Short mmCIF file of C-alpha atoms and ligand atoms in Angstrom, two decimals:
data_model
loop_
_atom_site.label_atom_id
_atom_site.label_comp_id
_atom_site.label_asym_id
_atom_site.label_seq_id
_atom_site.Cartn_x
_atom_site.Cartn_y
_atom_site.Cartn_z
CA MET A 1 0.00 0.00 0.00
CA THR A 2 1.34 3.45 -0.84
CA ALA A 3 1.87 6.18 1.73
CA SER A 4 -1.00 8.08 0.09
CA PHE A 5 -3.35 5.11 0.47
CA PRO A 6 -2.31 3.39 3.71
CA TYR A 7 -5.65 1.64 4.40
CA LYS A 8 -5.44 -2.13 4.78
CA THR A 9 -8.91 -3.38 5.70
CA VAL A 10 -11.38 -2.28 3.08
CA LEU A 11 -15.16 -2.79 2.88
CA ILE A 12 -16.71 -2.37 -0.59
CA THR A 13 -20.49 -2.24 -1.06
CA GLY A 14 -21.92 -3.47 -4.36
CA ALA A 15 -18.85 -5.59 -5.09
CA SER A 16 -20.66 -8.53 -6.73
CA ALA A 17 -20.23 -6.95 -10.19
CA GLY A 18 -18.87 -4.03 -12.16
CA ILE A 19 -16.81 -1.30 -10.54
CA GLY A 20 -17.07 -2.73 -7.01
CA ALA A 21 -15.79 -6.14 -8.13
CA ALA A 22 -12.99 -4.51 -10.16
CA LEU A 23 -11.94 -2.47 -7.11
CA ALA A 24 -11.92 -5.63 -4.99
CA GLU A 25 -9.63 -7.38 -7.52
CA ARG A 26 -7.15 -4.51 -7.24
CA PHE A 27 -7.30 -4.45 -3.45
CA PHE A 28 -6.78 -8.20 -2.94
CA PRO A 29 -3.00 -8.15 -3.57
CA ILE A 30 -2.31 -5.15 -1.33
CA CYS A 31 -4.76 -5.44 1.60
CA GLU A 32 -4.92 -7.47 4.78
CA ALA A 33 -8.65 -7.96 4.32
CA VAL A 34 -11.19 -6.98 1.68
CA ILE A 35 -14.87 -7.38 2.51
CA LEU A 36 -17.35 -7.43 -0.36
CA THR A 37 -21.10 -6.88 -0.12
CA GLY A 38 -24.03 -7.31 -2.50
CA ARG A 39 -27.19 -9.34 -2.85
CA ARG A 40 -25.91 -12.09 -5.16
CA GLU A 41 -24.01 -14.61 -3.06
CA SER A 42 -22.87 -16.75 -6.00
CA ASN A 43 -21.15 -13.73 -7.56
CA LEU A 44 -19.51 -12.76 -4.26
CA GLN A 45 -18.28 -16.33 -3.78
CA ALA A 46 -16.80 -16.49 -7.27
CA ILE A 47 -14.99 -13.15 -6.92
CA CYS A 48 -13.57 -14.09 -3.50
CA ALA A 49 -12.51 -17.61 -4.56
CA GLY A 50 -8.77 -18.20 -4.21
CA HIS A 51 -8.08 -15.03 -2.23
CA LEU A 52 -7.25 -15.79 1.40
CA ASN A 53 -7.91 -12.19 2.45
CA ALA A 54 -11.29 -11.97 0.69
CA HIS A 55 -14.51 -12.00 2.69
CA TYR A 56 -18.09 -11.29 1.82
CA ARG A 57 -21.43 -10.53 3.39
CA VAL A 58 -24.73 -10.82 1.59
CA ASN A 59 -26.49 -7.53 2.22
CA ASP A 60 -29.29 -5.58 0.58
CA ALA A 61 -28.58 -1.84 0.77
CA THR A 62 -32.31 -1.04 0.58
CA ASP A 63 -32.89 -2.95 3.82
CA LEU A 64 -32.06 0.05 5.98
CA ALA A 65 -33.18 -1.66 9.18
CA SER A 66 -30.45 -4.27 8.72
CA ILE A 67 -27.60 -1.73 8.70
CA PRO A 68 -26.94 -1.44 12.48
CA ALA A 69 -26.58 -5.24 12.85
CA PHE A 70 -24.57 -5.39 9.62
CA ALA A 71 -22.16 -2.75 10.96
CA GLU A 72 -21.87 -4.56 14.29
CA ASP A 73 -21.04 -7.82 12.52
CA ILE A 74 -18.42 -6.19 10.27
CA LEU A 75 -16.78 -4.24 13.09
CA SER A 76 -16.57 -7.22 15.42
CA SER A 77 -15.22 -9.46 12.63
CA PHE A 78 -12.82 -6.81 11.27
CA PRO A 79 -11.81 -4.52 14.14
CA LYS A 80 -9.04 -3.02 12.00
CA LEU A 81 -11.47 -1.78 9.33
CA ASP A 82 -10.04 1.51 8.10
CA CYS A 83 -11.73 2.14 4.75
CA ILE A 84 -15.29 1.87 3.44
CA ILE A 85 -16.12 2.30 -0.22
CA LEU A 86 -19.81 3.10 -0.71
CA ASN A 87 -20.31 1.96 -4.28
CA ALA A 88 -23.61 0.02 -4.50
CA GLY A 89 -25.89 1.70 -7.01
CA ILE A 90 -28.65 1.20 -9.56
CA GLN A 91 -29.95 3.34 -12.42
CA ARG A 92 -33.56 3.55 -13.62
CA GLY A 93 -35.28 5.67 -16.27
CA LEU A 94 -37.99 8.11 -15.22
CA ASN A 95 -40.27 9.95 -17.62
CA PHE A 96 -42.64 12.59 -16.26
CA THR A 97 -44.39 13.03 -19.62
CA LYS A 98 -45.93 9.64 -18.84
CA PRO A 99 -46.64 9.92 -15.12
CA GLU A 100 -48.72 6.75 -15.13
CA SER A 101 -45.58 4.86 -16.18
CA ILE A 102 -43.71 5.90 -13.05
CA ASP A 103 -43.06 3.01 -10.70
CA LEU A 104 -42.65 4.62 -7.30
CA GLY A 105 -41.20 1.40 -5.89
CA LYS A 106 -38.28 1.75 -8.32
CA VAL A 107 -37.82 5.43 -7.47
CA ASP A 108 -37.74 4.51 -3.81
CA SER A 109 -35.21 1.70 -4.14
CA GLU A 110 -32.97 3.90 -6.32
CA LEU A 111 -33.01 6.57 -3.62
CA LYS A 112 -32.33 4.05 -0.87
CA THR A 113 -29.56 2.21 -2.71
CA ASN A 114 -27.72 5.24 -4.07
CA TYR A 115 -28.21 7.74 -1.27
CA VAL A 116 -30.20 6.96 1.88
CA SER A 117 -28.24 3.80 2.69
CA VAL A 118 -25.04 5.85 2.49
CA VAL A 119 -26.25 8.18 5.24
CA HIS A 120 -27.18 5.16 7.37
CA MET A 121 -23.82 3.48 6.73
CA LEU A 122 -21.98 6.64 7.74
CA LYS A 123 -23.92 6.89 10.99
CA TYR A 124 -22.96 3.35 11.98
CA PHE A 125 -19.39 3.18 10.63
CA LEU A 126 -18.04 6.64 11.41
CA PRO A 127 -17.77 6.16 15.20
CA HIS A 128 -15.34 3.28 14.53
CA LEU A 129 -13.50 4.98 11.65
CA MET A 130 -13.00 8.17 13.68
CA LYS A 131 -11.15 6.13 16.32
CA GLN A 132 -8.62 4.80 13.81
CA PRO A 133 -5.26 6.56 13.47
CA SER A 134 -6.02 6.97 9.79
CA ALA A 135 -9.17 6.03 7.87
CA ALA A 136 -11.11 6.79 4.71
CA VAL A 137 -14.65 6.91 3.40
CA ALA A 138 -15.01 6.76 -0.36
CA GLY A 139 -18.19 7.28 -2.37
CA VAL A 140 -18.82 6.44 -6.01
CA SER A 141 -21.01 9.16 -7.47
CA SER A 142 -21.09 9.91 -11.21
CA THR A 143 -20.38 12.45 -13.88
CA LEU A 144 -24.20 12.87 -13.70
CA ALA A 145 -23.82 14.22 -10.15
CA MET A 146 -22.41 17.35 -11.79
CA VAL A 147 -24.50 17.65 -14.99
CA PRO A 148 -27.70 15.55 -15.25
CA ILE A 149 -29.27 13.88 -18.32
CA PRO A 150 -33.02 13.77 -19.10
CA ARG A 151 -33.40 9.97 -19.18
CA CYS A 152 -32.90 9.28 -15.50
CA PRO A 153 -33.59 12.41 -13.42
CA ASN A 154 -34.03 10.53 -10.15
CA TYR A 155 -30.71 8.73 -10.63
CA CYS A 156 -28.99 12.06 -11.35
CA ALA A 157 -30.62 13.54 -8.25
CA THR A 158 -29.38 10.68 -6.04
CA LYS A 159 -25.85 11.22 -7.36
CA ALA A 160 -26.03 15.01 -6.91
CA ALA A 161 -27.26 14.38 -3.36
CA LEU A 162 -24.40 11.98 -2.71
CA HIS A 163 -21.94 14.51 -4.11
CA HIS A 164 -23.20 17.30 -1.85
CA LEU A 165 -23.16 14.94 1.11
CA LEU A 166 -19.55 13.89 0.49
CA MET A 167 -18.38 17.48 -0.02
CA MET A 168 -19.86 18.59 3.29
CA LEU A 169 -18.78 15.39 5.04
CA ARG A 170 -15.21 16.28 4.01
CA PHE A 171 -15.75 19.78 5.36
CA GLN A 172 -17.14 18.53 8.68
CA LEU A 173 -14.49 15.82 9.17
CA LYS A 174 -11.49 17.93 8.30
CA GLY A 175 -10.27 17.98 11.92
CA THR A 176 -10.53 14.18 12.24
CA THR A 177 -8.44 11.24 11.00
CA VAL A 178 -11.07 10.36 8.37
CA LYS A 179 -10.40 11.31 4.78
CA VAL A 180 -13.34 11.63 2.37
CA ILE A 181 -12.84 10.48 -1.22
CA GLU A 182 -15.25 10.74 -4.17
CA ILE A 183 -14.91 8.94 -7.49
CA PHE A 184 -16.89 10.32 -10.47
CA PRO A 185 -17.15 7.59 -13.13
CA PRO A 186 -18.14 8.46 -16.69
CA GLY A 187 -20.24 5.90 -18.58
CA VAL A 188 -18.50 2.56 -17.93
CA LYS A 189 -19.34 -0.84 -19.41
CA THR A 190 -20.74 -2.74 -16.43
CA GLU A 191 -24.07 -4.37 -15.63
CA LEU A 192 -25.58 -0.95 -14.80
CA HIS A 193 -26.99 -0.34 -18.31
CA LEU A 194 -27.69 -3.96 -19.28
CA ALA A 195 -31.21 -5.11 -20.18
CA ILE A 196 -31.37 -7.22 -17.00
CA ASN A 197 -31.32 -3.92 -15.09
CA GLN A 198 -32.73 -1.40 -17.60
CA PRO A 199 -34.88 -3.22 -20.19
CA ASP A 200 -36.07 0.14 -21.60
CA LEU A 201 -32.55 1.20 -22.58
CA VAL A 202 -31.59 0.60 -26.23
CA ASN A 203 -28.08 -0.86 -26.72
CA GLY A 204 -27.28 -0.47 -23.04
CA ASP A 205 -24.42 -2.94 -23.43
CA GLN A 206 -22.62 -0.45 -25.66
CA ILE A 207 -22.70 2.46 -23.25
CA GLY A 208 -19.45 3.59 -21.70
CA ILE A 209 -15.71 3.01 -21.70
CA PRO A 210 -14.18 -0.39 -20.89
CA LEU A 211 -14.06 -1.16 -17.17
CA ASP A 212 -10.26 -1.64 -17.20
CA GLU A 213 -9.75 1.75 -18.80
CA PHE A 214 -11.89 3.36 -16.08
CA MET A 215 -10.12 1.39 -13.33
CA ASP A 216 -6.61 2.39 -14.44
CA VAL A 217 -7.44 6.09 -13.94
CA ALA A 218 -9.54 5.64 -10.79
CA TRP A 219 -6.87 3.42 -9.20
CA THR A 220 -4.08 5.88 -9.93
CA GLY A 221 -6.16 8.63 -8.30
CA LEU A 222 -6.82 6.47 -5.23
CA MET A 223 -3.18 5.42 -4.85
CA GLU A 224 -1.99 9.01 -5.25
CA GLY A 225 -4.26 10.10 -2.43
CA GLU A 226 -6.59 12.31 -4.48
CA GLN A 227 -9.82 13.21 -2.74
CA GLU A 228 -11.94 13.88 -5.82
CA ILE A 229 -11.33 11.59 -8.77
CA PRO A 230 -13.17 12.44 -12.00
CA VAL A 231 -12.55 9.96 -14.82
CA GLY A 232 -12.97 10.25 -18.61
CA GLN A 233 -15.86 12.48 -19.66
CA ALA A 234 -16.40 13.40 -15.99
CA ILE A 235 -13.20 15.47 -16.16
CA ASP A 236 -14.80 18.09 -18.43
CA ASN A 237 -17.80 18.41 -16.10
CA TYR A 238 -15.41 18.60 -13.16
CA GLU A 239 -13.21 21.27 -14.73
CA THR A 240 -16.18 23.50 -15.55
CA VAL A 241 -18.88 22.91 -12.94
CA GLU A 242 -16.86 21.81 -9.92
CA ARG A 243 -14.08 24.35 -10.22
CA ALA A 244 -16.71 27.11 -10.31
CA ARG A 245 -18.42 25.50 -7.31
CA HIS A 246 -15.15 25.33 -5.36
CA LYS A 247 -14.57 29.02 -6.01
CA GLN A 248 -18.07 29.91 -4.88
CA LEU A 249 -17.79 27.65 -1.82
CA ALA A 250 -14.54 29.34 -0.84
CA LYS A 251 -16.29 32.70 -1.20
CA VAL A 252 -19.33 31.67 0.85
CA PHE A 253 -17.29 29.89 3.54
CA GLY A 254 -14.48 32.42 3.58
CA GLY A 255 -11.82 30.22 2.02
CA ASP A 256 -12.34 27.59 4.68
CA VAL A 257 -13.44 24.67 2.52
CA PRO A 258 -11.02 21.76 2.09
CA LEU A 259 -11.22 21.18 -1.64
CA GLY A 260 -10.75 17.80 -3.16
CA TYR A 261 -8.65 18.41 -6.18
CA ASN A 262 -5.74 20.57 -7.19
N1 NAP B 301 -21.30 2.09 -15.09
C1 NAP B 301 -21.47 3.38 -15.23
O1 NAP B 301 -21.63 3.88 -16.36
C2 NAP B 301 -21.46 4.28 -14.02
C3 NAP B 301 -21.31 5.66 -14.22
C4 NAP B 301 -21.32 6.50 -13.12
C5 NAP B 301 -21.48 5.98 -11.84
N2 NAP B 301 -21.63 4.64 -11.68
C6 NAP B 301 -21.83 4.15 -10.31
O2 NAP B 301 -20.90 3.14 -10.00
C7 NAP B 301 -21.43 2.30 -8.98
C8 NAP B 301 -21.22 0.85 -9.38
O3 NAP B 301 -22.02 0.60 -10.53
P1 NAP B 301 -21.55 -0.38 -11.71
O4 NAP B 301 -21.44 0.44 -12.92
O5 NAP B 301 -20.43 -1.21 -11.26
O6 NAP B 301 -22.92 -1.24 -11.89
P2 NAP B 301 -23.19 -2.80 -11.77
O7 NAP B 301 -22.25 -3.58 -12.62
O8 NAP B 301 -24.66 -2.94 -12.05
O9 NAP B 301 -22.90 -3.13 -10.24
C9 NAP B 301 -23.71 -2.60 -9.24
C10 NAP B 301 -23.36 -3.24 -7.92
O10 NAP B 301 -24.22 -2.68 -6.91
C11 NAP B 301 -24.84 -3.74 -6.22
N3 NAP B 301 -26.17 -3.40 -5.75
C12 NAP B 301 -27.22 -2.93 -6.46
N4 NAP B 301 -28.30 -2.83 -5.67
C13 NAP B 301 -27.92 -3.26 -4.45
C14 NAP B 301 -28.58 -3.42 -3.21
N5 NAP B 301 -29.88 -3.13 -3.06
N6 NAP B 301 -27.88 -3.89 -2.16
C15 NAP B 301 -26.59 -4.21 -2.28
N7 NAP B 301 -25.90 -4.08 -3.42
C16 NAP B 301 -26.57 -3.62 -4.49
C17 NAP B 301 -24.90 -4.89 -7.21
O11 NAP B 301 -24.93 -6.12 -6.51
P3 NAP B 301 -26.21 -7.10 -6.38
O12 NAP B 301 -27.01 -6.93 -7.62
O13 NAP B 301 -25.58 -8.45 -6.23
O14 NAP B 301 -26.90 -6.66 -5.15
C18 NAP B 301 -23.58 -4.74 -7.93
O15 NAP B 301 -22.55 -5.36 -7.20
C19 NAP B 301 -22.90 2.68 -8.83
O16 NAP B 301 -23.09 3.52 -7.72
C20 NAP B 301 -23.17 3.46 -10.12
O17 NAP B 301 -24.23 4.38 -9.97
C21 NAP B 301 -21.60 3.79 -12.72
C1 NAG B 302 -40.55 10.47 -22.46
O1 NAG B 302 -41.60 9.88 -23.18
C2 NAG B 302 -42.00 10.62 -24.33
C3 NAG B 302 -43.27 9.98 -24.88
O2 NAG B 302 -43.07 8.62 -25.17
C4 NAG B 302 -40.86 10.65 -25.32
O3 NAG B 302 -41.22 11.40 -26.46
C5 NAG B 302 -39.64 11.30 -24.65
O4 NAG B 302 -38.53 11.24 -25.50
C6 NAG B 302 -39.31 10.60 -23.35
N1 NAG B 302 -38.28 11.37 -22.64
C7 NAG B 302 -37.15 10.84 -22.21
C8 NAG B 302 -36.20 11.77 -21.61
O5 NAG B 302 -36.92 9.65 -22.28
#
């Protein structure tokens, strides 16, 4: 582990596929323990197979009531936990020109998975992380947290909410040992856009850059200790929207905001 990323016991939510699984693969060789979560046990088993430091817990992020017991289990099993990566997420279309088509159950589970569960996780994991000599919380938002698209307004809103939360979490925790990291993926080829998840999306399997290409940049940012890591097309949104936001934040807060990126 590099000096800029000294964390050795890492929990990754939504690690049964896509970005979470790819992060786990990169952490296995350099961590003491990597704990993966998700709903699909067979996937988690397959990803962990052959790695002595790999562990998993089947957990549904939308089951908010399960989070306190989940946290207790993780913290008693892994008392050296020093990094949590809040990555679990889903994307659903939402079209207000056809209000009758709106499935509120889907809207609700998107909110819970992408945002509300993160707040709950923070409540139950921060007391432990704040006692560690050095710890990190990382969130996986999106380029759509900065500039939304019309197809999935609720998804964009959950990511914008997560982004605001992480920014202010960083601000509030600046006097503690906990570092706050945010990764902004562009479109990436994972299961997110596949017909199994979004049957209404045409050619969803062709959306995004290859996962490895995304991971190379995200991993470099993590290992170099960056706090805000925009990748690919997210960099343009970051350079325009976020730089202006940082400037305005510094103005409003009197230059007192710890910014993520140089
Ligand atoms: N791919 C992109 O283009 C893109 C772009 C920007 C941001 N992102 C963000 O990146 C993160 C990872 O997405 P991905 O692209 O890797 O998608 P993915 O391949 O579909 O993986 C999503 C992961 O989240 C887990 N998950 C979903 N609902 C869950 C729940 N209720 N409880 C627990 N785990 C749950 C899934 O596991 P189970 O199904 O086994 O539960 C899976 O491991 C998400 O937050 C996504 O919004 C992705
Ligand atoms: C919403 O549905 C209408 C009617 O089918 C369609 O014309 C429009 O393109 C859709 N909007 C989005 C953003 O998908």
